[in-house]
mmCIF file of C-alpha atoms in Angstrom:
data_model
loop_
_atom_site.group_PDB
_atom_site.id
_atom_site.type_symbol
_atom_site.label_atom_id
_atom_site.label_comp_id
_atom_site.label_asym_id
_atom_site.label_seq_id
_atom_site.Cartn_x
_atom_site.Cartn_y
_atom_site.Cartn_z
ATOM 1 C CA UNK A 1 21.527 9.823 -14.019
ATOM 2 C CA UNK A 2 20.390 7.539 -11.036
ATOM 3 C CA UNK A 3 21.427 4.021 -11.542
ATOM 4 C CA UNK A 4 18.848 1.680 -12.618
ATOM 5 C CA UNK A 5 17.219 -0.308 -9.851
ATOM 6 C CA UNK A 6 17.421 -4.484 -9.113
ATOM 7 C CA UNK A 7 15.230 -6.562 -7.553
ATOM 8 C CA UNK A 8 15.413 -10.279 -7.240
ATOM 9 C CA UNK A 9 12.912 -13.179 -7.537
ATOM 10 C CA UNK A 10 13.053 -16.843 -7.460
ATOM 11 C CA UNK A 11 10.668 -17.407 -9.710
ATOM 12 C CA UNK A 12 8.069 -15.536 -12.171
ATOM 13 C CA UNK A 13 4.703 -14.587 -9.959
ATOM 14 C CA UNK A 14 7.187 -13.358 -7.797
ATOM 15 C CA UNK A 15 9.174 -11.190 -9.738
ATOM 16 C CA UNK A 16 5.398 -9.990 -10.884
ATOM 17 C CA UNK A 17 4.052 -9.693 -7.222
ATOM 18 C CA UNK A 18 6.762 -7.046 -6.615
ATOM 19 C CA UNK A 19 6.412 -5.287 -10.917
ATOM 20 C CA UNK A 20 2.622 -5.147 -9.854
ATOM 21 C CA UNK A 21 2.896 -2.914 -6.437
ATOM 22 C CA UNK A 22 5.833 -0.729 -8.037
ATOM 23 C CA UNK A 23 4.207 -0.015 -10.967
ATOM 24 C CA UNK A 24 0.948 0.567 -8.889
ATOM 25 C CA UNK A 25 3.106 3.240 -7.253
ATOM 26 C CA UNK A 26 3.940 4.995 -9.952
ATOM 27 C CA UNK A 27 7.175 3.393 -11.077
ATOM 28 C CA UNK A 28 7.964 2.171 -14.742
ATOM 29 C CA UNK A 29 9.076 -1.232 -14.426
ATOM 30 C CA UNK A 30 9.683 -4.704 -16.423
ATOM 31 C CA UNK A 31 10.555 -8.314 -15.615
ATOM 32 C CA UNK A 32 12.778 -9.343 -18.183
ATOM 33 C CA UNK A 33 12.103 -13.299 -18.985
ATOM 34 C CA UNK A 34 16.266 -13.797 -19.080
ATOM 35 C CA UNK A 35 17.662 -12.320 -17.583
ATOM 36 C CA UNK A 36 18.651 -8.666 -15.908
ATOM 37 C CA UNK A 37 19.399 -7.081 -19.215
ATOM 38 C CA UNK A 38 16.544 -5.903 -20.688
ATOM 39 C CA UNK A 39 16.850 -4.678 -24.356
ATOM 40 C CA UNK A 40 18.037 -0.927 -25.613
ATOM 41 C CA UNK A 41 14.561 0.386 -25.988
ATOM 42 C CA UNK A 42 12.771 -0.690 -22.819
ATOM 43 C CA UNK A 43 12.439 2.280 -20.766
ATOM 44 C CA UNK A 44 12.639 1.231 -17.241
ATOM 45 C CA UNK A 45 13.446 2.400 -13.891
ATOM 46 C CA UNK A 46 13.231 -0.930 -12.021
ATOM 47 C CA UNK A 47 13.734 -4.330 -13.311
ATOM 48 C CA UNK A 48 12.717 -7.328 -11.565
ATOM 49 C CA UNK A 49 15.230 -10.418 -12.899
ATOM 50 C CA UNK A 50 13.305 -13.987 -12.569
ATOM 51 C CA UNK A 51 16.394 -16.207 -11.545
ATOM 52 C CA UNK A 52 14.084 -19.025 -11.632
ATOM 53 C CA UNK A 53 15.986 -20.582 -9.032
ATOM 54 C CA UNK A 54 13.300 -21.755 -6.390
ATOM 55 C CA UNK A 55 13.719 -25.194 -7.240
ATOM 56 C CA UNK A 56 17.853 -25.493 -8.109
ATOM 57 C CA UNK A 57 19.854 -27.460 -5.247
ATOM 58 C CA UNK A 58 21.900 -24.081 -2.825
ATOM 59 C CA UNK A 59 24.693 -24.707 -5.175
ATOM 60 C CA UNK A 60 22.933 -24.139 -8.872
ATOM 61 C CA UNK A 61 20.864 -21.293 -6.805
ATOM 62 C CA UNK A 62 23.796 -19.214 -5.439
ATOM 63 C CA UNK A 63 25.582 -19.518 -9.004
ATOM 64 C CA UNK A 64 22.565 -17.679 -10.829
ATOM 65 C CA UNK A 65 21.878 -15.396 -8.058
ATOM 66 C CA UNK A 66 25.742 -14.440 -8.554
ATOM 67 C CA UNK A 67 25.218 -14.031 -12.125
ATOM 68 C CA UNK A 68 22.224 -12.357 -12.092
ATOM 69 C CA UNK A 69 24.185 -9.459 -10.036
ATOM 70 C CA UNK A 70 26.917 -9.874 -12.108
ATOM 71 C CA UNK A 71 25.180 -9.594 -14.952
ATOM 72 C CA UNK A 72 23.759 -6.161 -13.633
ATOM 73 C CA UNK A 73 26.198 -4.612 -12.510
ATOM 74 C CA UNK A 74 26.472 -0.526 -12.015
ATOM 75 C CA UNK A 75 22.819 -1.418 -10.910
ATOM 76 C CA UNK A 76 21.082 -1.427 -7.258
ATOM 77 C CA UNK A 77 20.242 -4.063 -5.821
ATOM 78 C CA UNK A 78 17.332 -2.662 -4.086
ATOM 79 C CA UNK A 79 15.311 -5.473 -2.941
ATOM 80 C CA UNK A 80 16.014 -9.477 -2.335
ATOM 81 C CA UNK A 81 11.914 -10.903 -3.117
ATOM 82 C CA UNK A 82 11.705 -14.649 -1.201
ATOM 83 C CA UNK A 83 8.939 -16.467 -1.157
ATOM 84 C CA UNK A 84 6.052 -15.976 1.858
ATOM 85 C CA UNK A 85 6.394 -19.449 2.957
ATOM 86 C CA UNK A 86 10.436 -19.342 2.107
ATOM 87 C CA UNK A 87 10.331 -22.224 -0.177
ATOM 88 C CA UNK A 88 13.307 -22.685 -2.153
ATOM 89 C CA UNK A 89 17.325 -22.884 -1.073
ATOM 90 C CA UNK A 90 16.892 -19.203 0.804
ATOM 91 C CA UNK A 91 20.178 -19.237 3.294
ATOM 92 C CA UNK A 92 22.450 -19.807 -0.183
ATOM 93 C CA UNK A 93 20.973 -17.642 -2.373
ATOM 94 C CA UNK A 94 21.109 -14.861 1.133
ATOM 95 C CA UNK A 95 24.758 -15.938 1.507
ATOM 96 C CA UNK A 96 25.808 -15.338 -2.358
ATOM 97 C CA UNK A 97 23.770 -11.435 -2.206
ATOM 98 C CA UNK A 98 26.445 -10.989 1.065
ATOM 99 C CA UNK A 99 29.125 -11.899 -0.749
ATOM 100 C CA UNK A 100 28.911 -10.065 -4.242
ATOM 101 C CA UNK A 101 27.839 -6.939 -1.052
ATOM 102 C CA UNK A 102 29.805 -7.115 1.700
ATOM 103 C CA UNK A 103 29.351 -3.893 2.768
ATOM 104 C CA UNK A 104 25.397 -4.658 3.050
ATOM 105 C CA UNK A 105 23.157 -6.065 5.996
ATOM 106 C CA UNK A 106 19.591 -8.065 5.398
ATOM 107 C CA UNK A 107 16.888 -7.205 6.909
ATOM 108 C CA UNK A 108 14.436 -10.418 5.977
ATOM 109 C CA UNK A 109 10.232 -10.408 6.807
ATOM 110 C CA UNK A 110 8.934 -12.759 5.063
ATOM 111 C CA UNK A 111 5.659 -12.093 6.289
ATOM 112 C CA UNK A 112 2.611 -11.363 4.074
ATOM 113 C CA UNK A 113 -0.539 -11.046 6.393
ATOM 114 C CA UNK A 114 -2.305 -10.238 3.577
ATOM 115 C CA UNK A 115 -2.274 -13.532 2.430
ATOM 116 C CA UNK A 116 -2.358 -14.700 5.673
ATOM 117 C CA UNK A 117 1.467 -15.151 6.106
ATOM 118 C CA UNK A 118 2.662 -14.612 9.641
ATOM 119 C CA UNK A 119 5.916 -13.734 11.112
ATOM 120 C CA UNK A 120 5.591 -13.949 15.285
ATOM 121 C CA UNK A 121 8.179 -14.926 17.652
ATOM 122 C CA UNK A 122 10.684 -15.802 14.929
ATOM 123 C CA UNK A 123 8.085 -18.435 13.493
ATOM 124 C CA UNK A 124 6.316 -18.241 10.210
ATOM 125 C CA UNK A 125 3.068 -18.985 10.035
ATOM 126 C CA UNK A 126 0.298 -19.761 7.174
ATOM 127 C CA UNK A 127 -3.288 -19.093 8.201
ATOM 128 C CA UNK A 128 -2.310 -19.551 11.994
ATOM 129 C CA UNK A 129 -0.338 -23.050 11.442
ATOM 130 C CA UNK A 130 3.517 -23.074 11.704
ATOM 131 C CA UNK A 131 4.656 -23.448 8.635
ATOM 132 C CA UNK A 132 6.085 -26.958 8.067
ATOM 133 C CA UNK A 133 2.878 -28.101 9.032
ATOM 134 C CA UNK A 134 0.968 -27.398 7.021
ATOM 135 C CA UNK A 135 1.325 -28.279 2.654
ATOM 136 C CA UNK A 136 4.336 -26.369 2.195
ATOM 137 C CA UNK A 137 5.892 -29.043 4.378
ATOM 138 C CA UNK A 138 5.253 -31.713 1.663
ATOM 139 C CA UNK A 139 6.091 -28.903 -1.415
ATOM 140 C CA UNK A 140 7.408 -31.251 -4.260
ATOM 141 C CA UNK A 141 9.737 -29.516 -5.559
ATOM 142 C CA UNK A 142 10.752 -27.534 -1.932
ATOM 143 C CA UNK A 143 9.340 -28.435 0.650
ATOM 144 C CA UNK A 144 9.759 -26.699 3.941
ATOM 145 C CA UNK A 145 10.972 -28.169 6.303
ATOM 146 C CA UNK A 146 11.411 -26.046 9.804
ATOM 147 C CA UNK A 147 9.398 -23.427 10.489
ATOM 148 C CA UNK A 148 11.937 -21.081 12.663
ATOM 149 C CA UNK A 149 13.250 -18.528 10.373
ATOM 150 C CA UNK A 150 16.693 -19.072 11.689
ATOM 151 C CA UNK A 151 16.592 -22.940 11.010
ATOM 152 C CA UNK A 152 15.633 -22.220 6.967
ATOM 153 C CA UNK A 153 17.721 -19.296 6.679
ATOM 154 C CA UNK A 154 20.945 -21.206 8.411
ATOM 155 C CA UNK A 155 23.934 -22.885 6.556
ATOM 156 C CA UNK A 156 25.462 -21.672 3.323
ATOM 157 C CA UNK A 157 27.701 -19.584 5.127
ATOM 158 C CA UNK A 158 25.179 -17.805 6.047
ATOM 159 C CA UNK A 159 26.028 -15.755 9.937
ATOM 160 C CA UNK A 160 23.242 -16.667 12.520
ATOM 161 C CA UNK A 161 20.785 -14.507 12.410
ATOM 162 C CA UNK A 162 19.166 -12.359 15.413
ATOM 163 C CA UNK A 163 15.353 -11.632 15.797
ATOM 164 C CA UNK A 164 13.744 -7.907 15.658
ATOM 165 C CA UNK A 165 10.627 -8.906 18.140
ATOM 166 C CA UNK A 166 7.300 -7.853 17.408
ATOM 167 C CA UNK A 167 7.701 -5.692 20.113
ATOM 168 C CA UNK A 168 10.442 -3.808 18.941
ATOM 169 C CA UNK A 169 8.704 -3.275 15.393
ATOM 170 C CA UNK A 170 5.443 -1.649 16.949
ATOM 171 C CA UNK A 171 7.155 0.867 19.145
ATOM 172 C CA UNK A 172 7.646 4.626 18.530
ATOM 173 C CA UNK A 173 9.697 5.506 15.251
ATOM 174 C CA UNK A 174 12.524 6.453 16.676
ATOM 175 C CA UNK A 175 12.882 3.291 19.682
ATOM 176 C CA UNK A 176 12.426 1.309 16.565
ATOM 177 C CA UNK A 177 14.678 2.441 14.871
ATOM 178 C CA UNK A 178 17.497 1.957 17.679
ATOM 179 C CA UNK A 179 16.368 -1.898 17.649
ATOM 180 C CA UNK A 180 16.570 -2.249 14.236
ATOM 181 C CA UNK A 181 20.338 -0.653 14.676
ATOM 182 C CA UNK A 182 20.853 -2.953 17.394
ATOM 183 C CA UNK A 183 20.632 -5.925 16.347
ATOM 184 C CA UNK A 184 22.226 -4.857 12.952
ATOM 185 C CA UNK A 185 25.045 -4.397 15.072
ATOM 186 C CA UNK A 186 24.559 -7.859 16.342
ATOM 187 C CA UNK A 187 24.410 -9.696 12.997
ATOM 188 C CA UNK A 188 24.667 -8.543 9.358
ATOM 189 C CA UNK A 189 21.315 -10.374 9.091
ATOM 190 C CA UNK A 190 18.322 -9.768 11.305
ATOM 191 C CA UNK A 191 14.936 -11.328 10.950
ATOM 192 C CA UNK A 192 11.299 -9.359 11.100
ATOM 193 C CA UNK A 193 8.633 -10.278 12.821
ATOM 194 C CA UNK A 194 5.648 -9.254 11.486
ATOM 195 C CA UNK A 195 1.414 -9.965 11.699
ATOM 196 C CA UNK A 196 -0.265 -7.005 9.881
ATOM 197 C CA UNK A 197 0.292 -5.174 7.222
ATOM 198 C CA UNK A 198 0.870 -2.261 9.373
ATOM 199 C CA UNK A 199 3.965 -4.028 10.576
ATOM 200 C CA UNK A 200 5.888 -3.963 7.401
ATOM 201 C CA UNK A 201 4.662 -0.474 6.412
ATOM 202 C CA UNK A 202 6.558 -0.273 9.937
ATOM 203 C CA UNK A 203 9.341 -1.743 9.106
ATOM 204 C CA UNK A 204 9.081 0.022 5.747
ATOM 205 C CA UNK A 205 9.544 3.156 7.252
ATOM 206 C CA UNK A 206 12.615 2.563 9.252
ATOM 207 C CA UNK A 207 14.133 1.004 6.160
ATOM 208 C CA UNK A 208 13.606 4.111 4.247
ATOM 209 C CA UNK A 209 15.184 5.601 7.100
ATOM 210 C CA UNK A 210 18.088 3.915 7.193
ATOM 211 C CA UNK A 211 19.405 3.801 3.883
ATOM 212 C CA UNK A 212 20.334 1.727 1.393
ATOM 213 C CA UNK A 213 23.144 0.322 3.859
ATOM 214 C CA UNK A 214 20.520 -2.353 4.542
ATOM 215 C CA UNK A 215 18.711 -4.756 1.867
ATOM 216 C CA UNK A 216 15.446 -5.343 2.084
ATOM 217 C CA UNK A 217 14.829 -9.221 1.351
ATOM 218 C CA UNK A 218 11.091 -10.436 1.538
ATOM 219 C CA UNK A 219 7.773 -11.474 0.222
ATOM 220 C CA UNK A 220 5.218 -9.501 -2.372
ATOM 221 C CA UNK A 221 3.917 -7.616 0.781
ATOM 222 C CA UNK A 222 7.014 -5.628 1.844
ATOM 223 C CA UNK A 223 8.008 -4.798 -1.509
ATOM 224 C CA UNK A 224 5.033 -3.061 -1.631
ATOM 225 C CA UNK A 225 5.039 -1.049 1.427
ATOM 226 C CA UNK A 226 8.285 -0.097 0.536
ATOM 227 C CA UNK A 227 7.456 0.636 -3.009
ATOM 228 C CA UNK A 228 4.846 2.947 -1.067
ATOM 229 C CA UNK A 229 7.601 5.112 0.525
ATOM 230 C CA UNK A 230 9.854 5.327 -2.601
ATOM 231 C CA UNK A 231 7.195 6.590 -4.598
ATOM 232 C CA UNK A 232 3.931 8.859 -5.525
ATOM 233 C CA UNK A 233 1.540 5.923 -4.405
ATOM 234 C CA UNK A 234 -0.022 6.615 -7.614
ATOM 235 C CA UNK A 235 -1.502 4.194 -10.394
ATOM 236 C CA UNK A 236 1.198 4.630 -13.698
ATOM 237 C CA UNK A 237 -1.168 4.103 -16.442
ATOM 238 C CA UNK A 238 0.593 3.983 -19.903
ATOM 239 C CA UNK A 239 -1.016 2.184 -21.862
ATOM 240 C CA UNK A 240 -4.585 0.796 -21.377
ATOM 241 C CA UNK A 241 -4.824 -2.401 -21.504
ATOM 242 C CA UNK A 242 -6.378 -2.874 -25.491
ATOM 243 C CA UNK A 243 -9.806 -5.580 -26.103
ATOM 244 C CA UNK A 244 -8.873 -8.708 -25.881
ATOM 245 C CA UNK A 245 -8.246 -10.088 -29.785
ATOM 246 C CA UNK A 246 -8.629 -13.281 -28.774
ATOM 247 C CA UNK A 247 -9.958 -16.196 -26.934
ATOM 248 C CA UNK A 248 -8.074 -16.565 -23.901
ATOM 249 C CA UNK A 249 -6.681 -20.089 -21.826
ATOM 250 C CA UNK A 250 -6.494 -20.729 -18.605
ATOM 251 C CA UNK A 251 -3.810 -22.904 -17.278
ATOM 252 C CA UNK A 252 -3.382 -24.489 -13.973
ATOM 253 C CA UNK A 253 -0.014 -25.829 -13.740
ATOM 254 C CA UNK A 254 0.410 -25.821 -9.821
ATOM 255 C CA UNK A 255 -0.295 -28.762 -8.130
ATOM 256 C CA UNK A 256 -1.171 -26.893 -4.722
ATOM 257 C CA UNK A 257 -4.561 -28.347 -3.542
ATOM 258 C CA UNK A 258 -6.035 -23.455 -3.251
ATOM 259 C CA UNK A 259 -5.162 -23.503 -7.025
ATOM 260 C CA UNK A 260 -6.515 -26.540 -8.163
ATOM 261 C CA UNK A 261 -9.904 -25.247 -5.805
ATOM 262 C CA UNK A 262 -9.553 -22.556 -7.441
ATOM 263 C CA UNK A 263 -9.691 -23.700 -11.210
ATOM 264 C CA UNK A 264 -12.584 -26.563 -10.600
ATOM 265 C CA UNK A 265 -14.848 -23.009 -9.154
ATOM 266 C CA UNK A 266 -14.167 -21.188 -11.977
ATOM 267 C CA UNK A 267 -14.943 -23.735 -14.445
ATOM 268 C CA UNK A 268 -18.515 -24.244 -12.066
ATOM 269 C CA UNK A 269 -19.012 -20.858 -11.588
ATOM 270 C CA UNK A 270 -18.673 -19.120 -15.251
ATOM 271 C CA UNK A 271 -18.880 -22.382 -17.249
ATOM 272 C CA UNK A 272 -16.312 -22.890 -18.519
ATOM 273 C CA UNK A 273 -14.500 -26.046 -20.343
ATOM 274 C CA UNK A 274 -11.744 -27.944 -17.960
ATOM 275 C CA UNK A 275 -9.319 -30.194 -19.697
ATOM 276 C CA UNK A 276 -7.280 -32.375 -17.182
ATOM 277 C CA UNK A 277 -3.844 -33.590 -17.995
ATOM 278 C CA UNK A 278 -3.207 -36.920 -16.621
ATOM 279 C CA UNK A 279 0.113 -37.203 -15.527
ATOM 280 C CA UNK A 280 0.538 -40.877 -16.439
ATOM 281 C CA UNK A 281 0.001 -40.101 -20.071
ATOM 282 C CA UNK A 282 2.548 -37.055 -19.307
ATOM 283 C CA UNK A 283 5.201 -39.088 -17.617
ATOM 284 C CA UNK A 284 4.598 -42.010 -20.311
ATOM 285 C CA UNK A 285 4.401 -39.538 -23.984
ATOM 286 C CA UNK A 286 6.729 -37.479 -25.369
ATOM 287 C CA UNK A 287 5.905 -33.674 -24.192
ATOM 288 C CA UNK A 288 5.234 -32.269 -27.671
ATOM 289 C CA UNK A 289 3.477 -35.110 -28.820
ATOM 290 C CA UNK A 290 1.082 -34.860 -25.401
ATOM 291 C CA UNK A 291 0.509 -31.583 -26.299
ATOM 292 C CA UNK A 292 -0.426 -31.946 -29.718
ATOM 293 C CA UNK A 293 -3.440 -34.127 -28.112
ATOM 294 C CA UNK A 294 -4.471 -31.883 -25.363
ATOM 295 C CA UNK A 295 -3.695 -28.612 -28.138
ATOM 296 C CA UNK A 296 -6.382 -31.135 -30.194
ATOM 297 C CA UNK A 297 -9.300 -31.180 -27.546
ATOM 298 C CA UNK A 298 -8.806 -27.552 -26.201
ATOM 299 C CA UNK A 299 -9.453 -25.658 -29.895
ATOM 300 C CA UNK A 300 -13.149 -26.788 -30.486
ATOM 301 C CA UNK A 301 -13.999 -24.892 -26.940
ATOM 302 C CA UNK A 302 -11.858 -21.898 -27.506
ATOM 303 C CA UNK A 303 -12.741 -20.879 -31.413
ATOM 304 C CA UNK A 304 -16.855 -21.635 -30.194
ATOM 305 C CA UNK A 305 -16.575 -20.530 -26.617
ATOM 306 C CA UNK A 306 -13.175 -17.988 -26.089
ATOM 307 C CA UNK A 307 -12.260 -19.335 -22.838
ATOM 308 C CA UNK A 308 -11.224 -22.958 -21.520
ATOM 309 C CA UNK A 309 -8.992 -23.753 -18.851
ATOM 310 C CA UNK A 310 -6.304 -26.857 -18.554
ATOM 311 C CA UNK A 311 -4.808 -28.000 -15.995
ATOM 312 C CA UNK A 312 -3.282 -30.712 -13.687
ATOM 313 C CA UNK A 313 -5.081 -33.977 -12.383
ATOM 314 C CA UNK A 314 -4.671 -36.212 -9.321
ATOM 315 C CA UNK A 315 -1.652 -38.748 -9.578
ATOM 316 C CA UNK A 316 -3.037 -42.004 -8.979
ATOM 317 C CA UNK A 317 -2.047 -44.352 -5.682
ATOM 318 C CA UNK A 318 0.999 -46.401 -7.045
ATOM 319 C CA UNK A 319 1.470 -44.040 -9.308
ATOM 320 C CA UNK A 320 5.191 -42.213 -10.622
ATOM 321 C CA UNK A 321 7.169 -41.340 -6.961
ATOM 322 C CA UNK A 322 9.609 -38.984 -9.329
ATOM 323 C CA UNK A 323 7.725 -36.008 -8.037
ATOM 324 C CA UNK A 324 10.320 -33.187 -9.101
ATOM 325 C CA UNK A 325 10.697 -34.749 -12.663
ATOM 326 C CA UNK A 326 6.780 -34.920 -12.763
ATOM 327 C CA UNK A 327 6.371 -31.661 -12.625
ATOM 328 C CA UNK A 328 8.755 -30.594 -14.150
ATOM 329 C CA UNK A 329 7.691 -32.638 -17.431
ATOM 330 C CA UNK A 330 4.309 -31.179 -16.969
ATOM 331 C CA UNK A 331 5.432 -27.629 -16.770
ATOM 332 C CA UNK A 332 6.752 -28.407 -20.364
ATOM 333 C CA UNK A 333 3.919 -30.622 -21.313
ATOM 334 C CA UNK A 334 1.739 -26.936 -21.190
ATOM 335 C CA UNK A 335 4.298 -24.758 -22.274
ATOM 336 C CA UNK A 336 4.228 -26.590 -25.482
ATOM 337 C CA UNK A 337 0.225 -26.912 -25.468
ATOM 338 C CA UNK A 338 -0.266 -23.094 -25.077
ATOM 339 C CA UNK A 339 2.563 -22.768 -28.207
ATOM 340 C CA UNK A 340 0.874 -24.757 -30.089
ATOM 341 C CA UNK A 341 -2.730 -22.973 -29.007
ATOM 342 C CA UNK A 342 -1.316 -19.757 -29.988
ATOM 343 C CA UNK A 343 -0.026 -21.146 -33.389
ATOM 344 C CA UNK A 344 -3.875 -22.826 -34.186
ATOM 345 C CA UNK A 345 -6.026 -19.687 -32.627
ATOM 346 C CA UNK A 346 -3.901 -17.273 -31.097
ATOM 347 C CA UNK A 347 -4.007 -16.521 -27.849
ATOM 348 C CA UNK A 348 -5.109 -13.260 -26.410
ATOM 349 C CA UNK A 349 -4.741 -13.238 -23.134
ATOM 350 C CA UNK A 350 -3.257 -16.274 -20.820
ATOM 351 C CA UNK A 351 -4.498 -16.827 -16.854
ATOM 352 C CA UNK A 352 -1.831 -19.075 -15.785
ATOM 353 C CA UNK A 353 -1.226 -20.309 -11.808
ATOM 354 C CA UNK A 354 2.456 -21.383 -10.372
ATOM 355 C CA UNK A 355 6.366 -19.335 -11.487
ATOM 356 C CA UNK A 356 7.004 -22.242 -13.292
ATOM 357 C CA UNK A 357 4.381 -22.660 -15.678
ATOM 358 C CA UNK A 358 4.120 -18.862 -16.106
ATOM 359 C CA UNK A 359 7.876 -18.508 -17.034
ATOM 360 C CA UNK A 360 7.623 -22.307 -19.487
ATOM 361 C CA UNK A 361 4.502 -20.723 -21.207
ATOM 362 C CA UNK A 362 5.784 -16.912 -21.493
ATOM 363 C CA UNK A 363 8.981 -18.535 -23.097
ATOM 364 C CA UNK A 364 7.390 -21.206 -25.604
ATOM 365 C CA UNK A 365 5.165 -18.318 -26.769
ATOM 366 C CA UNK A 366 9.142 -16.370 -27.425
ATOM 367 C CA UNK A 367 8.181 -13.375 -25.166
ATOM 368 C CA UNK A 368 11.199 -11.205 -23.680
ATOM 369 C CA UNK A 369 9.727 -9.490 -20.865
ATOM 370 C CA UNK A 370 6.759 -8.306 -18.603
ATOM 371 C CA UNK A 371 5.255 -5.061 -18.472
ATOM 372 C CA UNK A 372 2.833 -4.728 -15.358
ATOM 373 C CA UNK A 373 -0.026 -2.874 -16.072
ATOM 374 C CA UNK A 374 -2.717 -3.491 -12.956
ATOM 375 C CA UNK A 375 -2.686 -5.150 -10.328
ATOM 376 C CA UNK A 376 -6.108 -7.021 -9.228
ATOM 377 C CA UNK A 377 -5.235 -7.980 -6.634
ATOM 378 C CA UNK A 378 -2.165 -8.711 -3.352
ATOM 379 C CA UNK A 379 0.224 -11.022 -6.070
ATOM 380 C CA UNK A 380 -2.205 -11.360 -8.697
ATOM 381 C CA UNK A 381 -0.873 -9.107 -11.941
ATOM 382 C CA UNK A 382 -1.821 -8.597 -15.436
ATOM 383 C CA UNK A 383 0.959 -7.910 -17.728
ATOM 384 C CA UNK A 384 1.773 -7.674 -21.078
ATOM 385 C CA UNK A 385 4.303 -9.619 -22.981
ATOM 386 C CA UNK A 386 6.828 -8.225 -25.013
ATOM 387 C CA UNK A 387 8.605 -9.325 -27.871
ATOM 388 C CA UNK A 388 7.117 -12.623 -28.806
ATOM 389 C CA UNK A 389 4.842 -11.558 -31.441
ATOM 390 C CA UNK A 390 0.849 -10.913 -30.398
ATOM 391 C CA UNK A 391 1.853 -9.657 -26.533
ATOM 392 C CA UNK A 392 -1.269 -11.722 -25.017
ATOM 393 C CA UNK A 393 -2.120 -9.957 -21.504
ATOM 394 C CA UNK A 394 -1.213 -12.116 -19.260
ATOM 395 C CA UNK A 395 -2.177 -12.770 -14.889
ATOM 396 C CA UNK A 396 -0.006 -15.114 -13.026
ATOM 397 C CA UNK A 397 -1.120 -16.046 -9.390
ATOM 398 C CA UNK A 398 1.332 -17.665 -7.434
ATOM 399 C CA UNK A 399 0.680 -21.520 -6.794
ATOM 400 C CA UNK A 400 0.042 -21.424 -3.313
ATOM 401 C CA UNK A 401 -1.835 -17.695 -2.998
ATOM 402 C CA UNK A 402 -5.248 -16.961 -2.723
ATOM 403 C CA UNK A 403 -9.090 -17.719 -1.455
ATOM 404 C CA UNK A 404 -11.691 -19.640 -3.413
ATOM 405 C CA UNK A 405 -12.723 -16.326 -5.307
ATOM 406 C CA UNK A 406 -9.517 -14.994 -6.874
ATOM 407 C CA UNK A 407 -9.431 -17.046 -9.848
ATOM 408 C CA UNK A 408 -12.733 -15.767 -10.699
ATOM 409 C CA UNK A 409 -11.798 -12.005 -9.985
ATOM 410 C CA UNK A 410 -9.202 -13.009 -12.458
ATOM 411 C CA UNK A 411 -11.645 -14.062 -14.990
ATOM 412 C CA UNK A 412 -14.280 -11.297 -13.874
ATOM 413 C CA UNK A 413 -10.994 -8.584 -15.121
ATOM 414 C CA UNK A 414 -10.912 -10.321 -18.083
ATOM 415 C CA UNK A 415 -14.755 -9.783 -18.988
ATOM 416 C CA UNK A 416 -13.690 -6.249 -18.704
ATOM 417 C CA UNK A 417 -11.419 -6.445 -21.211
ATOM 418 C CA UNK A 418 -13.508 -7.549 -23.458
ATOM 419 C CA UNK A 419 -13.989 -11.292 -22.721
ATOM 420 C CA UNK A 420 -17.594 -11.427 -22.658
ATOM 421 C CA UNK A 421 -20.116 -12.344 -19.876
ATOM 422 C CA UNK A 422 -19.428 -15.383 -17.544
ATOM 423 C CA UNK A 423 -22.478 -17.247 -18.758
ATOM 424 C CA UNK A 424 -23.023 -18.949 -15.371
#
């Protein structure tokens, strides 16, 4: 019997992004919410495990990776998902993987051209701008302080990487394979340039030929290219999404400007009532009390209109300076709010932004695992939350991903599941 394949991700939105791509290509995929172990009755050939380590320090992140690999002993590690902007303690996590599997080498390709993230001359760009010079350089939890990937993955005992330049990636297959073999002979860590989706497919072609000795490390873009190679490039539809049996709540826990703009546009274009959480109130009031107040405000709208949105408001000048602590508190408030509304009205669907927000919400609802249903757009996946009772549909989007239409596309998909036509 073929061993279960596991994929490690550092947050839930990234885990679901990879799961959606694999599902699209014919794999049975599940995303457990706690550790890499699925309930015995769940049938899957791939398990995407979230170590929830992006906001951790290097030592704790490495410990979580080691624990996940230990708990999944006997399974085959097929992919290591990293953020396409390389937020988080990437070097510590990759060092932990190499320590656990010293016979393997790493091909690191974080590019995701569909989301505007490219790598050229070893430098990671977002929409053509070096990543450290973008908003990701000021991320409150895990700022990206360097743009050169060799600097980002330096430290934590990781060997200095060798670069596979774009010119080598675009060689004919035989020469490309030789260039990768040469790079891997000089270091167990190779960083690959990629500017287009076709570049990622070229890398996937070589990785498929090389076999299991090289572990692919990258964003959802490389994962999708590999899934096409490993699957039948067909949709696997086991359980068509049922009509929504309750209202839909949109939860914007990400403070990334892109997500804030997307939810504001959704509220405006689709006439969705938006309630904002005041960060100062969230910091001063106990989370459950704050959530109860928000639920009281939102409940009438959910009952009347079947949809409402809640988002984090702006922090005023001179407000809290402990950004990490405040972000965690806001996520807790949002999770308690969702749980309170589930008790009051029963939720049929959730559209959430931000991996930490999605994780906290799913746990607050008592879910055990997510099963992808449909990939709506790159990095925007619909899934069924299992094990917690009503089993709502969950649409989860990474915080910094997408254009101004992304949330509207998610809304349109929900409308097709029975939400009703937008009123805007």
